[in-house]
mmCIF file of C-alpha atoms and ligand atoms in Angstrom:
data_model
loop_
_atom_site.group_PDB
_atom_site.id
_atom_site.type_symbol
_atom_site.label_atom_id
_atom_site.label_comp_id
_atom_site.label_asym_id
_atom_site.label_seq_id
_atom_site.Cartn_x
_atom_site.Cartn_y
_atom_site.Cartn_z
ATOM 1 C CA UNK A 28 34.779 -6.077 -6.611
ATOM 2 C CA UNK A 29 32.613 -5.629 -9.537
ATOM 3 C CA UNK A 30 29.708 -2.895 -9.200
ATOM 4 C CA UNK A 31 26.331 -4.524 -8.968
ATOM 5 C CA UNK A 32 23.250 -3.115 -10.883
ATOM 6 C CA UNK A 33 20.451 -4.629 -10.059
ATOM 7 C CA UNK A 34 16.760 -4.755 -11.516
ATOM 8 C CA UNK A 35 13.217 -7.494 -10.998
ATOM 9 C CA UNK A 36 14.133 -8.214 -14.169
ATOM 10 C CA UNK A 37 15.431 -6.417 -17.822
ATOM 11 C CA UNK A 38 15.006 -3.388 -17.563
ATOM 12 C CA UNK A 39 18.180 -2.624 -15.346
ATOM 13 C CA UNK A 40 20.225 -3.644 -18.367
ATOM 14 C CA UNK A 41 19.506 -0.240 -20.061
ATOM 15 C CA UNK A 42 21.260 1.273 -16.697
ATOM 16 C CA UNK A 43 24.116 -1.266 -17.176
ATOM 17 C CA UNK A 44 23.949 -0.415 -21.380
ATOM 18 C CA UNK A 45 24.894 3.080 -20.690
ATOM 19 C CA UNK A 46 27.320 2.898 -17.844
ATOM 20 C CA UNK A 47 29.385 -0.014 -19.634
ATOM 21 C CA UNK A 48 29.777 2.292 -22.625
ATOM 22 C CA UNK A 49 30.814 5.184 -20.284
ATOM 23 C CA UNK A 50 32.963 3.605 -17.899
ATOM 24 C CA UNK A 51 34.607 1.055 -19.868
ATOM 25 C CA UNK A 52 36.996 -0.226 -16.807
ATOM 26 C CA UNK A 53 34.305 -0.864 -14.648
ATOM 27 C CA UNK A 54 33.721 -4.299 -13.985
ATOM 28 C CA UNK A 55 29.488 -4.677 -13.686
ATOM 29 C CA UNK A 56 27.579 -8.061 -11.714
ATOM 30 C CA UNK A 57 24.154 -7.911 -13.047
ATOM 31 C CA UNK A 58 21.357 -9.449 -11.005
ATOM 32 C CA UNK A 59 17.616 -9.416 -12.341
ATOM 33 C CA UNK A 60 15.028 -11.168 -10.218
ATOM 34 C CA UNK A 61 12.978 -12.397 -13.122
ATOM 35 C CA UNK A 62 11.244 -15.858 -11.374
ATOM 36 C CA UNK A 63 9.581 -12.402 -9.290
ATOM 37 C CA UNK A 64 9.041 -9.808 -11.944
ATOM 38 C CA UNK A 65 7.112 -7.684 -11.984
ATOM 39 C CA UNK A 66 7.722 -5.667 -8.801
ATOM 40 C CA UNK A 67 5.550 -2.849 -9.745
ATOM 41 C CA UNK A 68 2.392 -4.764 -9.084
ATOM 42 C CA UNK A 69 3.184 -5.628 -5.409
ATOM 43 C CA UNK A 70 3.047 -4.155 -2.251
ATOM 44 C CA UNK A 71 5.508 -1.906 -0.594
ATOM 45 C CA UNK A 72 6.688 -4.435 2.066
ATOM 46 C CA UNK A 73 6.947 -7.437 -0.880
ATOM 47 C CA UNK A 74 9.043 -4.944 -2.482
ATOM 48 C CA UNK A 75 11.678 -4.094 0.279
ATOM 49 C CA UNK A 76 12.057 -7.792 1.447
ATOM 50 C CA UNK A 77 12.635 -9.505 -2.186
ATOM 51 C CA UNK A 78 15.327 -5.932 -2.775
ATOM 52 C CA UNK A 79 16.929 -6.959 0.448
ATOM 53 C CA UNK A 80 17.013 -10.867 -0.774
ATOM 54 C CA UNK A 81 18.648 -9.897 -3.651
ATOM 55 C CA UNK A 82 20.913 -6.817 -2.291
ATOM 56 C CA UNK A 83 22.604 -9.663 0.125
ATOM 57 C CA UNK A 84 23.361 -11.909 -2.746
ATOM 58 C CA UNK A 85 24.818 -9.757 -4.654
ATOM 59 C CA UNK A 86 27.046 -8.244 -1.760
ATOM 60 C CA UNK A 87 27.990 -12.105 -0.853
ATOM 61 C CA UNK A 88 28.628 -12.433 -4.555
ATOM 62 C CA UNK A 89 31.312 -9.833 -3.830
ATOM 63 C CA UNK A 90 29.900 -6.343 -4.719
ATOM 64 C CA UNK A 91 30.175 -3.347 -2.190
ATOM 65 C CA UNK A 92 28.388 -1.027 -4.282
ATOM 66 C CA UNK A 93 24.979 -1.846 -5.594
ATOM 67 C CA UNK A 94 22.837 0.466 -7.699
ATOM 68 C CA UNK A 95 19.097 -0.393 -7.408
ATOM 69 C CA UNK A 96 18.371 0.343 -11.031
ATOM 70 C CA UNK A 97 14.931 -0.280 -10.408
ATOM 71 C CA UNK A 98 12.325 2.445 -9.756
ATOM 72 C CA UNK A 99 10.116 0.368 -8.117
ATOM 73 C CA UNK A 100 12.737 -1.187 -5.651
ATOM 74 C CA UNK A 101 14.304 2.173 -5.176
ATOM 75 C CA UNK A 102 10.809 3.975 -4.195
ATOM 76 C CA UNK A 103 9.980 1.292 -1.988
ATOM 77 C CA UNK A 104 13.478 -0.090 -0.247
ATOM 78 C CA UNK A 105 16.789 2.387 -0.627
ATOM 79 C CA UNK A 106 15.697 4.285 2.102
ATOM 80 C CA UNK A 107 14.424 1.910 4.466
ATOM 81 C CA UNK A 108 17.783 -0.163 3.640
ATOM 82 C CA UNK A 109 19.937 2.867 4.082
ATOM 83 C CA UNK A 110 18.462 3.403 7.267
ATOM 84 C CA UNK A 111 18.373 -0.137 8.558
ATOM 85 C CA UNK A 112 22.284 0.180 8.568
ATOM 86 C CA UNK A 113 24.140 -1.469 6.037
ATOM 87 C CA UNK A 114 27.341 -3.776 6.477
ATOM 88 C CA UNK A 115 30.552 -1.958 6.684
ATOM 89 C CA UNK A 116 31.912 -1.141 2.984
ATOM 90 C CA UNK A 117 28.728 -1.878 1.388
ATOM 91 C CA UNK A 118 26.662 0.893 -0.620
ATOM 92 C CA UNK A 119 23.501 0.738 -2.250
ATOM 93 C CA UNK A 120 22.098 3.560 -4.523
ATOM 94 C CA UNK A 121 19.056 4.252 -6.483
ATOM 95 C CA UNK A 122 18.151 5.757 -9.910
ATOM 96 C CA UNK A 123 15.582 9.094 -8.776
ATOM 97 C CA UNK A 124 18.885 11.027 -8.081
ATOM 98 C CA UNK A 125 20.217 11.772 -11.502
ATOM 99 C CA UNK A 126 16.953 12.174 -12.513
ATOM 100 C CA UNK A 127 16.030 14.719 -9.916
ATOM 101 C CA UNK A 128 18.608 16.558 -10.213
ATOM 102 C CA UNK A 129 18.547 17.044 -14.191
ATOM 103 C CA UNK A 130 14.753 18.140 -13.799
ATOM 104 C CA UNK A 131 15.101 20.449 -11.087
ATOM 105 C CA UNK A 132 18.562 22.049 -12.245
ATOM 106 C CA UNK A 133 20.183 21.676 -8.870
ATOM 107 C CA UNK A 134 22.337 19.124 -7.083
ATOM 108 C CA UNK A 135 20.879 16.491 -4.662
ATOM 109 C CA UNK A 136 22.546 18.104 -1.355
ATOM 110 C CA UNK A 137 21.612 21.395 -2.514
ATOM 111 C CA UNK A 138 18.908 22.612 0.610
ATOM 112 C CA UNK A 139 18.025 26.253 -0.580
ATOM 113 C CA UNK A 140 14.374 26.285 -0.952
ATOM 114 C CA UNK A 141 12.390 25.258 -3.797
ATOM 115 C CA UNK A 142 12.806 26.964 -6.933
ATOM 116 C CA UNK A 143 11.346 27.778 -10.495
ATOM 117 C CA UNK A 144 12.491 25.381 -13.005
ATOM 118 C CA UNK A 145 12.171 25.433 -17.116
ATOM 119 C CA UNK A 146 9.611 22.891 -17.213
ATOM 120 C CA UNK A 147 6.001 23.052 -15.863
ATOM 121 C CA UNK A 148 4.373 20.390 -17.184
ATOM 122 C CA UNK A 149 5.585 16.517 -17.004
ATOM 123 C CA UNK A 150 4.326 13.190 -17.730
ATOM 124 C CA UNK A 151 5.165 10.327 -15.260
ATOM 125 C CA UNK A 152 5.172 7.015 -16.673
ATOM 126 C CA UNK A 153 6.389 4.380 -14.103
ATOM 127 C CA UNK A 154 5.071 1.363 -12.711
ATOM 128 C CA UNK A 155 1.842 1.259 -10.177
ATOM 129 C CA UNK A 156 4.268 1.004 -7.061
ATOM 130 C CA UNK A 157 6.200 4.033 -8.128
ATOM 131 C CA UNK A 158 3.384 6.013 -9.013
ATOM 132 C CA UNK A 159 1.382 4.843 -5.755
ATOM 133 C CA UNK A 160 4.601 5.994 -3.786
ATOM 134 C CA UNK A 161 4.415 9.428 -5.086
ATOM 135 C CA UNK A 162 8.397 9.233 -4.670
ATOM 136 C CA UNK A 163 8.868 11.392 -7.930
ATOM 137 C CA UNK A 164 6.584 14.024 -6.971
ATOM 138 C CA UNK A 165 7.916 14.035 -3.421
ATOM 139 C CA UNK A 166 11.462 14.589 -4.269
ATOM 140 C CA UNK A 167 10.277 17.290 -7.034
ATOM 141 C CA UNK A 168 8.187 19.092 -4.567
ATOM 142 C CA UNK A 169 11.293 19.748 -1.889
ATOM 143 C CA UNK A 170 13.293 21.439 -5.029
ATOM 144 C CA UNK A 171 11.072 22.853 -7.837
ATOM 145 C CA UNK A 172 7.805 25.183 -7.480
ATOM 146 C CA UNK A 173 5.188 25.274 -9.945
ATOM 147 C CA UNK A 174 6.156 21.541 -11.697
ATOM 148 C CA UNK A 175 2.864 19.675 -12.458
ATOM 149 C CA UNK A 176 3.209 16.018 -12.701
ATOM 150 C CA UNK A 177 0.241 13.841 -14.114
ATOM 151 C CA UNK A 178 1.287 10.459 -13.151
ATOM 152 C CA UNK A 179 0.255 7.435 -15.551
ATOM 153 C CA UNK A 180 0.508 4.046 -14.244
ATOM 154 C CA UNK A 181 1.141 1.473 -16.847
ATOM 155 C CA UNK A 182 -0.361 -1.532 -15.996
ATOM 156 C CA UNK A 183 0.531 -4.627 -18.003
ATOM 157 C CA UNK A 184 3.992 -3.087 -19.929
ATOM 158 C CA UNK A 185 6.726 -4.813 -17.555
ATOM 159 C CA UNK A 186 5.382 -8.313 -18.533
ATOM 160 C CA UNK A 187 4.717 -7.776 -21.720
ATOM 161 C CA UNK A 188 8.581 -6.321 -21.557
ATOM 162 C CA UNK A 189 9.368 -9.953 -19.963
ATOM 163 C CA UNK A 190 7.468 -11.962 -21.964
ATOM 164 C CA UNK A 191 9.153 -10.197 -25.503
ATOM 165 C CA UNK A 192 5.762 -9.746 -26.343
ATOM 166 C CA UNK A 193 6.463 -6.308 -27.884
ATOM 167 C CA UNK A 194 3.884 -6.413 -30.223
ATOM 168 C CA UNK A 195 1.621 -5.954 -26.811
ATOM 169 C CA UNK A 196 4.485 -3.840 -25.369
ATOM 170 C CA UNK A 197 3.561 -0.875 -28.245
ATOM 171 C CA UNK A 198 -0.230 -1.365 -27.984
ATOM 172 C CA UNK A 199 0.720 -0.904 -24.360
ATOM 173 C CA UNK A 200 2.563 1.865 -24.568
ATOM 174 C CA UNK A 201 0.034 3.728 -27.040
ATOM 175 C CA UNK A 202 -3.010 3.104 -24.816
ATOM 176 C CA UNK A 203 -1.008 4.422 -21.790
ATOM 177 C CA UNK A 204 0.153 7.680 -23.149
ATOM 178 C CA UNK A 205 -3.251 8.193 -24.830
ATOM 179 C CA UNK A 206 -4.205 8.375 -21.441
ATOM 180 C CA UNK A 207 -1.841 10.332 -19.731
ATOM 181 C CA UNK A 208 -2.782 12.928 -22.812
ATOM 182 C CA UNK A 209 -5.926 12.849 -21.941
ATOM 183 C CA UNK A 210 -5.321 14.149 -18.491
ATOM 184 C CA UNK A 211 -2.322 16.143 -19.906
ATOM 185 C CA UNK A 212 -2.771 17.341 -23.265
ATOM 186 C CA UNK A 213 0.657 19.284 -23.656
ATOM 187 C CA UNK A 214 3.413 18.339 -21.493
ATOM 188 C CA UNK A 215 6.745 19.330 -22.460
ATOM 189 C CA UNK A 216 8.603 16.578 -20.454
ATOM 190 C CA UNK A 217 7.864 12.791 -20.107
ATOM 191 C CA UNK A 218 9.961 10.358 -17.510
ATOM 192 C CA UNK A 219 10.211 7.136 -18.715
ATOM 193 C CA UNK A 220 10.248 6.288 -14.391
ATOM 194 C CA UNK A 221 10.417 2.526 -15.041
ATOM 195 C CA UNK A 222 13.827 1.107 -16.406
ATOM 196 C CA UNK A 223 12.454 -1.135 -18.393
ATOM 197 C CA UNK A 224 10.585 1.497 -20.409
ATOM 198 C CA UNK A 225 13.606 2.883 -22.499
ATOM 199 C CA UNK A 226 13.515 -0.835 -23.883
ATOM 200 C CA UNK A 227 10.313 0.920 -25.546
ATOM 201 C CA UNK A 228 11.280 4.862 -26.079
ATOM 202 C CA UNK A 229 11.620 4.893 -29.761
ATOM 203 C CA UNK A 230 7.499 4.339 -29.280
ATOM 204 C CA UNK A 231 6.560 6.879 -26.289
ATOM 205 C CA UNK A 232 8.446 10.008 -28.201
ATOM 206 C CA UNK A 233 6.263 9.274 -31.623
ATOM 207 C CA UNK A 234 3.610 8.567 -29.320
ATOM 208 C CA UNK A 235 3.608 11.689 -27.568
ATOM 209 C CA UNK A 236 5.115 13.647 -30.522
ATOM 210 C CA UNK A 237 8.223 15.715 -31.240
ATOM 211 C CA UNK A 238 7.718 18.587 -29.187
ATOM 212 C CA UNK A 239 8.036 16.388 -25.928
ATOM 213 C CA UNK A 240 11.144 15.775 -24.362
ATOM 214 C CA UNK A 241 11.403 12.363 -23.130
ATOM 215 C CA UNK A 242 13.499 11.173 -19.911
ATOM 216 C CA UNK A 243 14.832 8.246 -19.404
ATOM 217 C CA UNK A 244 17.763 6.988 -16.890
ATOM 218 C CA UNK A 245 20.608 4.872 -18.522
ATOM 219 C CA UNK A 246 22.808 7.935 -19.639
ATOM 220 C CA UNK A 247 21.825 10.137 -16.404
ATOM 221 C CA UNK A 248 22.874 7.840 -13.969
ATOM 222 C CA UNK A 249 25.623 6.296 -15.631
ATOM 223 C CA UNK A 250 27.223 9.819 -15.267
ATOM 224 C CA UNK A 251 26.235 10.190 -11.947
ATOM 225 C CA UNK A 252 27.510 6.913 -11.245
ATOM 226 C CA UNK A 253 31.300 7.905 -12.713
ATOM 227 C CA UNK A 254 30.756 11.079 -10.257
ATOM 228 C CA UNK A 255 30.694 9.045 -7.634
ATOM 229 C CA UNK A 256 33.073 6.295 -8.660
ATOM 230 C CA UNK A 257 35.889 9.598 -8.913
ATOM 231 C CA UNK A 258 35.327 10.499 -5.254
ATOM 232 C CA UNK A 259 34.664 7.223 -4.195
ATOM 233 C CA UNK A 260 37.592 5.006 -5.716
ATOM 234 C CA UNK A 261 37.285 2.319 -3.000
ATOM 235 C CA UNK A 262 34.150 1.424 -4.859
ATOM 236 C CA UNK A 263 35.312 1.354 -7.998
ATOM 237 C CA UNK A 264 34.811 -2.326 -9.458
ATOM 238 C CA UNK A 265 37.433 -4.612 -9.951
ATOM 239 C CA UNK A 266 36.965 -8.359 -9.948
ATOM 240 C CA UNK A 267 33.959 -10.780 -11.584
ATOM 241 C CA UNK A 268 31.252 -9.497 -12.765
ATOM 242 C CA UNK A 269 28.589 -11.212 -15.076
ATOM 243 C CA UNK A 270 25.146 -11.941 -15.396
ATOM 244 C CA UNK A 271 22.769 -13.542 -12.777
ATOM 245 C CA UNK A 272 18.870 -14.160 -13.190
ATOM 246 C CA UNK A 273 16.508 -16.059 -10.691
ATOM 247 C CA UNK A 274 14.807 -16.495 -13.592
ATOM 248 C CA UNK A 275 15.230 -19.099 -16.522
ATOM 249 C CA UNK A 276 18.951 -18.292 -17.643
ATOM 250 C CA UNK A 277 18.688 -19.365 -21.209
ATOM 251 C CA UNK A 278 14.726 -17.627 -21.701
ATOM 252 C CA UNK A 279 16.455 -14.520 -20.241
ATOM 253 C CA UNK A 280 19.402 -14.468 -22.179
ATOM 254 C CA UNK A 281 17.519 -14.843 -25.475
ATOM 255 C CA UNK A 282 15.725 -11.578 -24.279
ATOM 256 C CA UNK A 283 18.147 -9.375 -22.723
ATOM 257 C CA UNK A 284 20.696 -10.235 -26.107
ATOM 258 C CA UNK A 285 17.602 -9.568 -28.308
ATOM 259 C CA UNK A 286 17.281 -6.103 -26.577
ATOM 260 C CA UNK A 287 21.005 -5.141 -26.035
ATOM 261 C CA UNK A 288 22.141 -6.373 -29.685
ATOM 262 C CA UNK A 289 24.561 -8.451 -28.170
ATOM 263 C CA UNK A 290 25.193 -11.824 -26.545
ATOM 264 C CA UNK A 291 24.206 -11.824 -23.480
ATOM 265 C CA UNK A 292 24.656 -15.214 -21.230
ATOM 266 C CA UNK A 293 23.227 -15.317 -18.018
ATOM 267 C CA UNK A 294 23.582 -18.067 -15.755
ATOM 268 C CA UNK A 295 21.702 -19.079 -12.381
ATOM 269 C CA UNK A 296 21.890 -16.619 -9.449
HETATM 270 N N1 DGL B 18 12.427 -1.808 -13.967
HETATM 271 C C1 DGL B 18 11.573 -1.702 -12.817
HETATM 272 C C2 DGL B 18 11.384 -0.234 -12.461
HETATM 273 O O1 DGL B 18 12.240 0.572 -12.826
HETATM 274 C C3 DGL B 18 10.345 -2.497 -13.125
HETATM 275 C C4 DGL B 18 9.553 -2.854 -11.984
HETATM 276 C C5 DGL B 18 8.677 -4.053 -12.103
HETATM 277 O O2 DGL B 18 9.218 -5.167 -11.997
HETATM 278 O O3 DGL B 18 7.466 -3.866 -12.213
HETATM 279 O O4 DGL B 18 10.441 0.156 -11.812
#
């Protein structure tokens, strides 16, 4: 069975960039929910029932293993799905792990208490449901003392994302971490804590200048996701993969081949 990766819409592919460079002999079914993006405008209950939609499609598709490479879906539904019992064989996974982890120098099952950590000062940029969920600063708080986190919400920068408006995507981006600076004036780390924002990193680092280390996800969890693959070999995928959009599958695969550098051909999920 292929591995799913799953996203509302493009930004999941810069998960799925990274872990087909890394793991090569992985077979990946991609699923974006585009006819519903964005996700990071709606409520948390909109949220968990159009992750669950999708989730079952892609396990009837034939994946066991599904990573939510969405922020927004992963703040809002992995736990409540994990918890709701899932159907035998079948695994779903988010993207704060790897992320956590890095950050906070420590392993995920790791339960000493909260420590010091190198940095002090980071910049959250995700979408308005992540940053209303408070799910990064929750997860930092059980592991790292003394982190500050001044959260940004980026209104407007997933469409513009899904429209290939990038013109609007930079001014977007700009105006955002203007603000963030305002509140912020030297952080040493940003999180890009939206998937779709690598799509746009080349612009937060020169926005927010050289001595800021920017975060995103792709690389992090397509290690983590090899980790797991090793001890988990049952789950390693095998089988069709492909491309799958709710959306418009030739308007999404002008996009997602116009941000990848490479044909992409997604067809109706
Ligand atoms: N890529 C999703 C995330 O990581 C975007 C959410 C949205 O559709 O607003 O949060």
């Amino acid at each position: 069975m292929a591995v799913g990766i799953f996203d509302s819409g493009l930004g999941g592919l810069t998960v799925l960039d990274a872990a087909q460079k890394s793991l090569p002999d992985v077979d990946f079914l991609y699923y974006g929910d585009n006819a519903r993006a964005p996700y990071g405008v709606r409520d948390a209950e909109d949220v968990y029932q159009l992750t669950k939609n999708a989730v079952e499609d892609m396990w009837s598709k034939g994946c066991d293993l599904v990573i939510l490479a969405c922020n927004t879906a992963s703040a809002a539904a992995l736990r409540r799905l994990q918890e709701e019992g899932l159907p035998p064989g079948k695994r779903v996974l988010g993207v704060f792990v790897p992320l956590i982890e890095t950050l906070t120098e420590r392993q995920w099952g790791d339960n000493s208490p909260p420590r010091e950590v190198t940095v002090k000062h980071v910049a959250l940029f995700a979408t308005p449901a992540t940053v209303a969920s408070r799910a990064f600063q929750r997860e930092l708080a059980f592991r790292a003392i003394g982190v500050d986190v001044e959260a940004q919400a980026c209104g407007g920068l997933v469409d513009a994302i899904e429209d290939g408006d990038m013109i609007l995507a930079e001014a977007l981006v700009r105006s955002h971490v203007d603000a963030l600076l305002r509140k912020m004036p030297t952080p040493e780390a940003a999180i890009l804590g939206c998937t779709h924002y690598p799509l746009m990193e080349a612009i937060f680092q020169d926005a927010l200048g050289p001595n800021v280390k920017v975060y995103s996800q792709g690389n992090l969890v397509a290690d983590s996701l090899g980790d797991y693959l090793t001890r988990h070999s049952d789950m390693f995928g095998a089988g069709t993969g492909g491309f799958y959009t709710t959306g418009d599958p030739a308007r999404v695969s002008v996009h997602a081949t116009q941000f990848l550098r490479r044909e992409i051909s997604f067809q109706a999920a």
